[in-house]
Amino acid sequence: MAELSSTLLYIAFILYLIGTFFFGGSIRDKRGKDEKTNRWARLGIAAAILGFLSQLGYFVTRWIAAGHAPVSNLFEFTTFFGMMLVGAFIIIYFIYKLSALGLFTLPVALLLIAYASMFPTEISPLIPALQSDWLKIHVTTAAAGQAILAISFVAGVLYLTKVVDQSKATKKTFWLEFVMFVLVTTLAFVIVTTVFRAMDYESVFKWIDKNGQEAEMEFHLPALVAPHEGELLTKDRLAGFVELPAILSARKVNTVLWSTFVGLILYGVIRLILRKRISAALQPLVKNLNLDVVDEIGYRSVAIGFPVFTLGALIFAMIWAQIAWTRFWGWDPKEVWALITWLFYAAYLHLRLSRGWHGEKSAWLAVIGFAIIMFNLIFVNLVIAGLHSYA
Amino acid sequence: MNHVKCECGHVNPFGTVLCENCGRALAAEGEGNSEKLHDMRYDGSARRSQTYNKTIVDKVWNFFSSVKVGVWLIVITLIASAIGTIFPQELYIPSNVTPEQFYKDEYGILGQLYYQLGFHRLYGSWWYMTLIASIGISLVICSLDRVIPLYRALKNQGVSRHESFLKRQRLFSESYVDNIEKNVEQVKKNLTARRYRIREENGNILAEKNRFSRWGPYVNHIGLIIFLIGAMLRFFPGMYVDEVLWLREGETKEIPGTNGEYYLKHHQFILETYQKEKEKDVFQEAIDRVGDGSVAKNFQSNVTLYKKQGDSLPGEEPKLKEVKDFSIRVNEPLKFDSYAVYQVNYKLNELNKMTFDLIDKKSGKSFGKVVIDLLNPEKKYDLGNGYAVEIASYLPDFYFDDEGNPATRSRVPNNPAFVFKMIAPDRPKGETSFVAIQQTIEPNENNKYKMKFSGIETKNLTGLVVRKDLTLWVLGVGGAIFMIGLIQGLYWQHRRIWLKADNGKIMLAGHTNKNWFGLKNELDIILRDTEIQKPVDQKQLKE
Ligand code: HEM
């Protein structure tokens, strides 16, 4: 069962990839000007739906194998988030029939799933705090809410790709390009991790942690930085060029450094090939977009996602916290970041009430909103220690 | 002064922008509106904040009713909240160091600054509370400022609208058709099929649906207010109990916070971990990675709950009546009355009893055993035949203080030490000896007798939290109302379609408070089988 489950996830991944190409084709295809009848677009949405079903199969089989909902660690949560993103896209696609949305959403889902797979993927038993029905209720709704909200990010990027003037370098071109760079860096992280994993790279350091205790730290990427008073125990491995203070986790910093370096190289290569900004290269793909519709997709996904997010990430979360942690609210970092996300989208909705915040400004806001969601998913999980168990 | 009369004869409240009845523009609309479209957000009704700005009350009112101010408040709160997560809050730091020390040692200069600025207690700080309170005030004023005029405007809206009103709607079309009646009939049929409510007045039609969704924001704001009030209630005495209760196995104690009404007996504490051989195959890999037996599976306290019967005098043993047996686990608190008791902590193997033999040092002969209850040692243990042991001094958590004198850190027997006085028939005054774990000190080196350590008994402790929160239902009501309001306002849209027919011409205008795309698609259906022109969107976004 567990094997079947991984296979299904793999198939879903491939299908999303295929779907991306179909959606790409549907935009380049000049004949099917009417998107509703465009053959490529129909193939694209079919691939997305099949991929979604396959991933649903992964989810169900893994649930059966584990005996609990597979949303209990970072790998499971992030893949689920990817699946919800595709699900939200499919729904929005049937309302607005916009191929470009598929072309931009599926790669984000692909990146999410690939990113997730870099973390331990085995099925693990539940610690006592997670043994509750509220695990599935809270986590799935929260993820669904975030995924729907994330569609507004994709719409925002589409909007900006079209409207930002690429003929000269401005703050806008910089930040839009920065979004592209972050996506490339995520890809770089996946590549680096996969390559060294295939090589079975491992080095072990002895080091002194912040409590003055001696401890061991394992690296799976060559150490560019060494832990505090670190001493390499494995032979013939990189010993690190700089030693970090004890409060920083050398392994995490090392991973960030590797991803950034490789990301820069990868980005440089792409720029050399394209001979222009990535966002400039993408611009022709969106030139037929109706901006009004893209703006409305962005707004509607917030309007639809906001209640779902409130329910999952705040209300259900509070109910569960009252049961598991004795209080419904405790200012744990993850809780606070859920609140921040919520306040942010509340501000977004209110700004939409006034003139002048539609269109481009909204699009930038949607990008910031997604950055907050990702910050909560990645940074708060990995860096700020809290009660939420999947660190 | 208090009313404005429109050309159509309708009397509007002072400050009205668009006549409630016919929609004619009464006042120059706000600046920035030289465009030709009406600002329909509150149907051009008279809002207090847009009308008066003289007295202090006006100014305060206007300040808080501005959405711009509301958004600023939200954004500032958001940023402040984020700052609070840079370093852990005081609540989450280890309790054995002072906060001042902790932030300095862990995070250096920045940590020190964080501490000095009070960010370590950010969420309870007066200015954070003020921010939340201002959002609350803003919510109330802002909602009142709009909901009443909006209600009036929608209630009083006329069916026949002036041409100028229709022309300045975002969706508008003018069509010349041969058979007006037939077309109008068809439109009406289509509108009914789309569940519009239709009102008619000499050739004018107003079709409307989902007006209730306009109240969504106000409903959700009410929910929020109730929630905030609920959160404040907790500061009233009696609403809220939060106590810690540590119980050893076998111990019975009054449950704190229950005014002596309830008692809890702890039978056994169970800690289980995931063991490789006992778990399903799929878990093997995960257990291997983190280490066999290192992941907790269950924390459980088996307890019995008692209720006190009648009154008892202080010091008197209370009469207890058993209420129920229960296993408290994480996620499964023990509930009774309005209380809940949670599993949150534990301590394994605390020293509980120590056993010593009183022996003759030379021959090793024993004269009896002394079992000392470390939590409640007796003064004197009589061993018969003239042998006895007195405890002259007891240090449950022994250490040497700065001056090198023996002292105790706490009342918890983490490292017990005793000064024994050993009495025997040949030593009637007794010999003194200081005994701690792994060491014995004799003041006058030549004792005949000795307390020989022979064994310990340990017990597990469970750490429970006792909670009562009478505010929960208020929060629940607030949360539910908030959700209802959200869904009401965001999943439906208020749509209106006006139709004006005269002289062979049909004018059609449409308005929705959001989701124009949806309205345009719906208009395709509504105008099906008619000759009426599809309305043009007069406000496509500018590139
Ligand atoms: C965190 C607190 C708040 C939340 C979660 C919240 C939530 C909402 C939501 C979901 C809407 C509906 C938006 C839409 O339909 O597009 C709304 C509308 C609105 N809110 Fe808030 N709100 C909050 C605070 C405030 C504050 C402080 C103000 C005061 C300035 C305010 C004023 C308004 C107004 C004027 C509307 C529009 C009403 C209408 O369209 O008839 N809100 N609010």
PDB file of N, CA, C and O in Angstrom, chain B residues 375-436:
ATOM      1  N   LEU B 375       8.912  12.294  51.840  1.00  0.00           N
ATOM      2  CA  LEU B 375       8.055  13.468  51.772  1.00  0.00           C
ATOM      3  C   LEU B 375       7.540  13.829  53.152  1.00  0.00           C
ATOM      4  O   LEU B 375       7.109  14.936  53.389  1.00  0.00           O
ATOM      5  N   ASN B 376       7.584  12.823  54.019  1.00  0.00           N
ATOM      6  CA  ASN B 376       6.978  13.037  55.317  1.00  0.00           C
ATOM      7  C   ASN B 376       7.716  12.199  56.366  1.00  0.00           C
ATOM      8  O   ASN B 376       7.143  11.286  56.933  1.00  0.00           O
ATOM      9  N   PRO B 377       8.995  12.507  56.588  1.00  0.00           N
ATOM     10  CA  PRO B 377       9.773  11.640  57.473  1.00  0.00           C
ATOM     11  C   PRO B 377       9.304  11.798  58.920  1.00  0.00           C
ATOM     12  O   PRO B 377       8.828  12.861  59.312  1.00  0.00           O
ATOM     13  N   GLU B 378       9.452  10.709  59.686  1.00  0.00           N
ATOM     14  CA  GLU B 378       9.101  10.822  61.098  1.00  0.00           C
ATOM     15  C   GLU B 378      10.282  11.336  61.884  1.00  0.00           C
ATOM     16  O   GLU B 378      11.410  11.296  61.424  1.00  0.00           O
ATOM     17  N   LYS B 379      10.001  11.798  63.089  1.00  0.00           N
ATOM     18  CA  LYS B 379      11.091  12.324  63.928  1.00  0.00           C
ATOM     19  C   LYS B 379      11.942  11.190  64.471  1.00  0.00           C
ATOM     20  O   LYS B 379      13.156  11.282  64.555  1.00  0.00           O
ATOM     21  N   LYS B 380      11.269  10.120  64.835  1.00  0.00           N
ATOM     22  CA  LYS B 380      12.003   9.057  65.528  1.00  0.00           C
ATOM     23  C   LYS B 380      11.477   7.689  65.118  1.00  0.00           C
ATOM     24  O   LYS B 380      10.273   7.494  65.001  1.00  0.00           O
ATOM     25  N   TYR B 381      12.387   6.770  64.856  1.00  0.00           N
ATOM     26  CA  TYR B 381      12.005   5.405  64.494  1.00  0.00           C
ATOM     27  C   TYR B 381      12.488   4.486  65.615  1.00  0.00           C
ATOM     28  O   TYR B 381      13.703   4.396  65.865  1.00  0.00           O
ATOM     29  N   ASP B 382      11.560   3.811  66.277  1.00  0.00           N
ATOM     30  CA  ASP B 382      11.927   2.934  67.388  1.00  0.00           C
ATOM     31  C   ASP B 382      12.135   1.521  66.867  1.00  0.00           C
ATOM     32  O   ASP B 382      11.279   0.966  66.203  1.00  0.00           O
ATOM     33  N   LEU B 383      13.327   0.932  67.135  1.00  0.00           N
ATOM     34  CA  LEU B 383      13.610  -0.393  66.583  1.00  0.00           C
ATOM     35  C   LEU B 383      13.487  -1.490  67.641  1.00  0.00           C
ATOM     36  O   LEU B 383      13.751  -2.658  67.378  1.00  0.00           O
ATOM     37  N   GLY B 384      13.100  -1.140  68.852  1.00  0.00           N
ATOM     38  CA  GLY B 384      12.937  -2.129  69.908  1.00  0.00           C
ATOM     39  C   GLY B 384      14.277  -2.484  70.572  1.00  0.00           C
ATOM     40  O   GLY B 384      15.354  -2.117  70.076  1.00  0.00           O
ATOM     41  N   ASN B 385      14.212  -3.113  71.646  1.00  0.00           N
ATOM     42  CA  ASN B 385      15.396  -3.533  72.402  1.00  0.00           C
ATOM     43  C   ASN B 385      16.323  -2.368  72.731  1.00  0.00           C
ATOM     44  O   ASN B 385      17.537  -2.531  72.780  1.00  0.00           O
ATOM     45  N   GLY B 386      15.737  -1.225  72.868  1.00  0.00           N
ATOM     46  CA  GLY B 386      16.566  -0.071  73.226  1.00  0.00           C
ATOM     47  C   GLY B 386      17.244   0.607  72.058  1.00  0.00           C
ATOM     48  O   GLY B 386      17.970   1.571  72.224  1.00  0.00           O
ATOM     49  N   TYR B 387      17.032   0.099  70.845  1.00  0.00           N
ATOM     50  CA  TYR B 387      17.619   0.737  69.654  1.00  0.00           C
ATOM     51  C   TYR B 387      16.605   1.698  69.027  1.00  0.00           C
ATOM     52  O   TYR B 387      15.422   1.380  68.945  1.00  0.00           O
ATOM     53  N   ALA B 388      17.081   2.836  68.596  1.00  0.00           N
ATOM     54  CA  ALA B 388      16.194   3.791  67.922  1.00  0.00           C
ATOM     55  C   ALA B 388      17.032   4.728  67.050  1.00  0.00           C
ATOM     56  O   ALA B 388      18.245   4.850  67.233  1.00  0.00           O
ATOM     57  N   VAL B 389      16.347   5.341  66.069  1.00  0.00           N
ATOM     58  CA  VAL B 389      17.033   6.315  65.208  1.00  0.00           C
ATOM     59  C   VAL B 389      16.204   7.602  65.200  1.00  0.00           C
ATOM     60  O   VAL B 389      15.000   7.558  64.987  1.00  0.00           O
ATOM     61  N   GLU B 390      16.878   8.709  65.465  1.00  0.00           N
ATOM     62  CA  GLU B 390      16.194   9.994  65.382  1.00  0.00           C
ATOM     63  C   GLU B 390      16.710  10.755  64.167  1.00  0.00           C
ATOM     64  O   GLU B 390      17.890  10.656  63.851  1.00  0.00           O
ATOM     65  N   ILE B 391      15.833  11.488  63.541  1.00  0.00           N
ATOM     66  CA  ILE B 391      16.303  12.347  62.463  1.00  0.00           C
ATOM     67  C   ILE B 391      16.469  13.746  63.033  1.00  0.00           C
ATOM     68  O   ILE B 391      15.488  14.431  63.315  1.00  0.00           O
ATOM     69  N   ALA B 392      17.705  14.136  63.202  1.00  0.00           N
ATOM     70  CA  ALA B 392      17.963  15.437  63.812  1.00  0.00           C
ATOM     71  C   ALA B 392      17.758  16.543  62.800  1.00  0.00           C
ATOM     72  O   ALA B 392      17.361  17.652  63.128  1.00  0.00           O
ATOM     73  N   SER B 393      18.043  16.220  61.560  1.00  0.00           N
ATOM     74  CA  SER B 393      17.873  17.237  60.529  1.00  0.00           C
ATOM     75  C   SER B 393      17.708  16.554  59.182  1.00  0.00           C
ATOM     76  O   SER B 393      18.297  15.519  58.904  1.00  0.00           O
ATOM     77  N   TYR B 394      16.845  17.164  58.327  1.00  0.00           N
ATOM     78  CA  TYR B 394      16.565  16.538  57.024  1.00  0.00           C
ATOM     79  C   TYR B 394      16.664  17.594  55.928  1.00  0.00           C
ATOM     80  O   TYR B 394      16.039  18.660  56.006  1.00  0.00           O
ATOM     81  N   LEU B 395      17.493  17.319  54.931  1.00  0.00           N
ATOM     82  CA  LEU B 395      17.643  18.233  53.789  1.00  0.00           C
ATOM     83  C   LEU B 395      17.221  17.486  52.518  1.00  0.00           C
ATOM     84  O   LEU B 395      17.979  16.685  51.997  1.00  0.00           O
ATOM     85  N   PRO B 396      16.001  17.717  52.060  1.00  0.00           N
ATOM     86  CA  PRO B 396      15.494  16.919  50.921  1.00  0.00           C
ATOM     87  C   PRO B 396      16.282  17.139  49.629  1.00  0.00           C
ATOM     88  O   PRO B 396      16.426  16.210  48.829  1.00  0.00           O
ATOM     89  N   ASP B 397      16.766  18.358  49.418  1.00  0.00           N
ATOM     90  CA  ASP B 397      17.411  18.653  48.141  1.00  0.00           C
ATOM     91  C   ASP B 397      18.766  19.278  48.470  1.00  0.00           C
ATOM     92  O   ASP B 397      19.026  20.442  48.244  1.00  0.00           O
ATOM     93  N   PHE B 398      19.651  18.441  48.962  1.00  0.00           N
ATOM     94  CA  PHE B 398      20.856  18.891  49.647  1.00  0.00           C
ATOM     95  C   PHE B 398      21.920  19.438  48.700  1.00  0.00           C
ATOM     96  O   PHE B 398      22.135  18.927  47.604  1.00  0.00           O
ATOM     97  N   TYR B 399      22.568  20.518  49.125  1.00  0.00           N
ATOM     98  CA  TYR B 399      23.776  21.020  48.453  1.00  0.00           C
ATOM     99  C   TYR B 399      24.561  21.846  49.456  1.00  0.00           C
ATOM    100  O   TYR B 399      24.065  22.148  50.552  1.00  0.00           O
ATOM    101  N   PHE B 400      25.794  22.173  49.116  1.00  0.00           N
ATOM    102  CA  PHE B 400      26.571  23.051  49.987  1.00  0.00           C
ATOM    103  C   PHE B 400      26.391  24.481  49.507  1.00  0.00           C
ATOM    104  O   PHE B 400      26.631  24.776  48.340  1.00  0.00           O
ATOM    105  N   ASP B 401      25.964  25.370  50.363  1.00  0.00           N
ATOM    106  CA  ASP B 401      25.752  26.747  49.936  1.00  0.00           C
ATOM    107  C   ASP B 401      27.074  27.492  49.808  1.00  0.00           C
ATOM    108  O   ASP B 401      28.141  26.913  49.998  1.00  0.00           O
ATOM    109  N   ASP B 402      27.005  28.777  49.504  1.00  0.00           N
ATOM    110  CA  ASP B 402      28.223  29.558  49.236  1.00  0.00           C
ATOM    111  C   ASP B 402      29.243  29.494  50.374  1.00  0.00           C
ATOM    112  O   ASP B 402      30.445  29.541  50.140  1.00  0.00           O
ATOM    113  N   GLU B 403      28.733  29.407  51.602  1.00  0.00           N
ATOM    114  CA  GLU B 403      29.668  29.367  52.729  1.00  0.00           C
ATOM    115  C   GLU B 403      30.092  27.953  53.072  1.00  0.00           C
ATOM    116  O   GLU B 403      30.753  27.712  54.093  1.00  0.00           O
ATOM    117  N   GLY B 404      29.697  27.002  52.274  1.00  0.00           N
ATOM    118  CA  GLY B 404      30.123  25.638  52.520  1.00  0.00           C
ATOM    119  C   GLY B 404      29.280  24.916  53.558  1.00  0.00           C
ATOM    120  O   GLY B 404      29.627  23.835  54.017  1.00  0.00           O
ATOM    121  N   ASN B 405      28.127  25.497  53.912  1.00  0.00           N
ATOM    122  CA  ASN B 405      27.249  24.805  54.854  1.00  0.00           C
ATOM    123  C   ASN B 405      26.222  23.972  54.098  1.00  0.00           C
ATOM    124  O   ASN B 405      25.777  24.371  53.026  1.00  0.00           O
ATOM    125  N   PRO B 406      25.829  22.857  54.678  1.00  0.00           N
ATOM    126  CA  PRO B 406      24.779  22.062  54.025  1.00  0.00           C
ATOM    127  C   PRO B 406      23.469  22.845  54.017  1.00  0.00           C
ATOM    128  O   PRO B 406      23.145  23.531  54.990  1.00  0.00           O
ATOM    129  N   ALA B 407      22.749  22.767  52.891  1.00  0.00           N
ATOM    130  CA  ALA B 407      21.484  23.485  52.780  1.00  0.00           C
ATOM    131  C   ALA B 407      20.582  22.720  51.824  1.00  0.00           C
ATOM    132  O   ALA B 407      21.021  21.732  51.217  1.00  0.00           O
ATOM    133  N   THR B 408      19.348  23.140  51.730  1.00  0.00           N
ATOM    134  CA  THR B 408      18.457  22.469  50.770  1.00  0.00           C
ATOM    135  C   THR B 408      17.896  23.482  49.779  1.00  0.00           C
ATOM    136  O   THR B 408      17.606  24.620  50.122  1.00  0.00           O
ATOM    137  N   ARG B 409      17.781  23.037  48.534  1.00  0.00           N
ATOM    138  CA  ARG B 409      17.275  23.918  47.479  1.00  0.00           C
ATOM    139  C   ARG B 409      15.761  23.993  47.494  1.00  0.00           C
ATOM    140  O   ARG B 409      15.191  24.997  47.141  1.00  0.00           O
ATOM    141  N   SER B 410      15.129  22.882  47.802  1.00  0.00           N
ATOM    142  CA  SER B 410      13.668  22.849  47.726  1.00  0.00           C
ATOM    143  C   SER B 410      13.145  21.781  48.666  1.00  0.00           C
ATOM    144  O   SER B 410      13.894  21.122  49.360  1.00  0.00           O
ATOM    145  N   ARG B 411      11.836  21.604  48.640  1.00  0.00           N
ATOM    146  CA  ARG B 411      11.202  20.567  49.468  1.00  0.00           C
ATOM    147  C   ARG B 411      11.096  19.254  48.711  1.00  0.00           C
ATOM    148  O   ARG B 411      10.524  18.292  49.201  1.00  0.00           O
ATOM    149  N   VAL B 412      11.570  19.236  47.484  1.00  0.00           N
ATOM    150  CA  VAL B 412      11.443  18.029  46.662  1.00  0.00           C
ATOM    151  C   VAL B 412      12.652  17.112  46.900  1.00  0.00           C
ATOM    152  O   VAL B 412      13.786  17.575  46.824  1.00  0.00           O
ATOM    153  N   PRO B 413      12.441  15.838  47.193  1.00  0.00           N
ATOM    154  CA  PRO B 413      13.567  14.953  47.539  1.00  0.00           C
ATOM    155  C   PRO B 413      14.393  14.544  46.318  1.00  0.00           C
ATOM    156  O   PRO B 413      14.427  13.370  45.956  1.00  0.00           O
ATOM    157  N   ASN B 414      15.088  15.508  45.745  1.00  0.00           N
ATOM    158  CA  ASN B 414      15.939  15.157  44.608  1.00  0.00           C
ATOM    159  C   ASN B 414      17.263  14.567  45.072  1.00  0.00           C
ATOM    160  O   ASN B 414      17.864  13.757  44.393  1.00  0.00           O
ATOM    161  N   ASN B 415      17.730  15.044  46.228  1.00  0.00           N
ATOM    162  CA  ASN B 415      19.037  14.603  46.709  1.00  0.00           C
ATOM    163  C   ASN B 415      19.010  14.658  48.242  1.00  0.00           C
ATOM    164  O   ASN B 415      19.591  15.526  48.860  1.00  0.00           O
ATOM    165  N   PRO B 416      18.326  13.689  48.850  1.00  0.00           N
ATOM    166  CA  PRO B 416      18.086  13.784  50.287  1.00  0.00           C
ATOM    167  C   PRO B 416      19.359  13.554  51.123  1.00  0.00           C
ATOM    168  O   PRO B 416      20.230  12.781  50.742  1.00  0.00           O
ATOM    169  N   ALA B 417      19.439  14.263  52.238  1.00  0.00           N
ATOM    170  CA  ALA B 417      20.534  14.061  53.200  1.00  0.00           C
ATOM    171  C   ALA B 417      19.969  14.180  54.604  1.00  0.00           C
ATOM    172  O   ALA B 417      18.986  14.891  54.827  1.00  0.00           O
ATOM    173  N   PHE B 418      20.576  13.418  55.527  1.00  0.00           N
ATOM    174  CA  PHE B 418      20.028  13.370  56.894  1.00  0.00           C
ATOM    175  C   PHE B 418      21.138  13.562  57.906  1.00  0.00           C
ATOM    176  O   PHE B 418      22.288  13.192  57.665  1.00  0.00           O
ATOM    177  N   VAL B 419      20.763  14.124  59.031  1.00  0.00           N
ATOM    178  CA  VAL B 419      21.621  14.003  60.206  1.00  0.00           C
ATOM    179  C   VAL B 419      20.903  13.041  61.154  1.00  0.00           C
ATOM    180  O   VAL B 419      19.814  13.328  61.628  1.00  0.00           O
ATOM    181  N   PHE B 420      21.495  11.853  61.285  1.00  0.00           N
ATOM    182  CA  PHE B 420      20.853  10.826  62.127  1.00  0.00           C
ATOM    183  C   PHE B 420      21.451  10.854  63.525  1.00  0.00           C
ATOM    184  O   PHE B 420      22.639  11.154  63.691  1.00  0.00           O
ATOM    185  N   LYS B 421      20.598  10.516  64.472  1.00  0.00           N
ATOM    186  CA  LYS B 421      21.098  10.271  65.825  1.00  0.00           C
ATOM    187  C   LYS B 421      20.767   8.820  66.120  1.00  0.00           C
ATOM    188  O   LYS B 421      19.599   8.428  66.160  1.00  0.00           O
ATOM    189  N   MET B 422      21.826   7.983  66.255  1.00  0.00           N
ATOM    190  CA  MET B 422      21.616   6.553  66.432  1.00  0.00           C
ATOM    191  C   MET B 422      21.706   6.231  67.926  1.00  0.00           C
ATOM    192  O   MET B 422      22.732   6.468  68.577  1.00  0.00           O
ATOM    193  N   ILE B 423      20.614   5.701  68.467  1.00  0.00           N
ATOM    194  CA  ILE B 423      20.552   5.431  69.909  1.00  0.00           C
ATOM    195  C   ILE B 423      20.579   3.925  70.122  1.00  0.00           C
ATOM    196  O   ILE B 423      19.885   3.172  69.436  1.00  0.00           O
ATOM    197  N   ALA B 424      21.442   3.493  71.036  1.00  0.00           N
ATOM    198  CA  ALA B 424      21.557   2.072  71.320  1.00  0.00           C
ATOM    199  C   ALA B 424      21.676   1.918  72.837  1.00  0.00           C
ATOM    200  O   ALA B 424      21.966   2.898  73.538  1.00  0.00           O
ATOM    201  N   PRO B 425      21.451   0.714  73.359  1.00  0.00           N
ATOM    202  CA  PRO B 425      21.530   0.548  74.820  1.00  0.00           C
ATOM    203  C   PRO B 425      22.877   0.999  75.367  1.00  0.00           C
ATOM    204  O   PRO B 425      22.941   1.602  76.429  1.00  0.00           O
ATOM    205  N   ASP B 426      23.957   0.782  74.578  1.00  0.00           N
ATOM    206  CA  ASP B 426      25.262   1.202  75.076  1.00  0.00           C
ATOM    207  C   ASP B 426      25.622   2.633  74.664  1.00  0.00           C
ATOM    208  O   ASP B 426      26.703   3.123  74.957  1.00  0.00           O
ATOM    209  N   ARG B 427      24.760   3.251  73.897  1.00  0.00           N
ATOM    210  CA  ARG B 427      24.981   4.666  73.545  1.00  0.00           C
ATOM    211  C   ARG B 427      23.691   5.434  73.791  1.00  0.00           C
ATOM    212  O   ARG B 427      23.022   5.887  72.857  1.00  0.00           O
ATOM    213  N   PRO B 428      23.265   5.585  75.016  1.00  0.00           N
ATOM    214  CA  PRO B 428      21.949   6.171  75.297  1.00  0.00           C
ATOM    215  C   PRO B 428      21.817   7.622  74.837  1.00  0.00           C
ATOM    216  O   PRO B 428      20.727   8.083  74.525  1.00  0.00           O
ATOM    217  N   LYS B 429      22.924   8.320  74.755  1.00  0.00           N
ATOM    218  CA  LYS B 429      22.823   9.698  74.262  1.00  0.00           C
ATOM    219  C   LYS B 429      22.793   9.766  72.751  1.00  0.00           C
ATOM    220  O   LYS B 429      22.444  10.785  72.159  1.00  0.00           O
ATOM    221  N   GLY B 430      23.220   8.687  72.140  1.00  0.00           N
ATOM    222  CA  GLY B 430      23.178   8.620  70.686  1.00  0.00           C
ATOM    223  C   GLY B 430      24.453   9.081  70.011  1.00  0.00           C
ATOM    224  O   GLY B 430      25.177   9.943  70.528  1.00  0.00           O
ATOM    225  N   GLU B 431      24.751   8.481  68.857  1.00  0.00           N
ATOM    226  CA  GLU B 431      25.880   8.890  68.025  1.00  0.00           C
ATOM    227  C   GLU B 431      25.327   9.658  66.832  1.00  0.00           C
ATOM    228  O   GLU B 431      24.283   9.312  66.284  1.00  0.00           O
ATOM    229  N   THR B 432      26.036  10.672  66.378  1.00  0.00           N
ATOM    230  CA  THR B 432      25.545  11.490  65.271  1.00  0.00           C
ATOM    231  C   THR B 432      26.295  11.127  64.005  1.00  0.00           C
ATOM    232  O   THR B 432      27.496  10.878  64.030  1.00  0.00           O
ATOM    233  N   SER B 433      25.556  11.119  62.907  1.00  0.00           N
ATOM    234  CA  SER B 433      26.224  10.901  61.617  1.00  0.00           C
ATOM    235  C   SER B 433      25.446  11.616  60.514  1.00  0.00           C
ATOM    236  O   SER B 433      24.217  11.693  60.555  1.00  0.00           O
ATOM    237  N   PHE B 434      26.180  12.179  59.566  1.00  0.00           N
ATOM    238  CA  PHE B 434      25.549  12.878  58.448  1.00  0.00           C
ATOM    239  C   PHE B 434      25.568  11.949  57.241  1.00  0.00           C
ATOM    240  O   PHE B 434      26.628  11.503  56.802  1.00  0.00           O
ATOM    241  N   VAL B 435      24.396  11.652  56.707  1.00  0.00           N
ATOM    242  CA  VAL B 435      24.313  10.688  55.605  1.00  0.00           C
ATOM    243  C   VAL B 435      23.626  11.325  54.395  1.00  0.00           C
ATOM    244  O   VAL B 435      22.518  11.830  54.502  1.00  0.00           O
ATOM    245  N   ALA B 436      24.360  11.313  53.281  1.00  0.00           N
ATOM    246  CA  ALA B 436      23.734  11.733  52.024  1.00  0.00           C
ATOM    247  C   ALA B 436      23.989  10.616  51.014  1.00  0.00           C
ATOM    248  O   ALA B 436      24.676   9.650  51.329  1.00  0.00           O
TER     249      ALA B 436
END
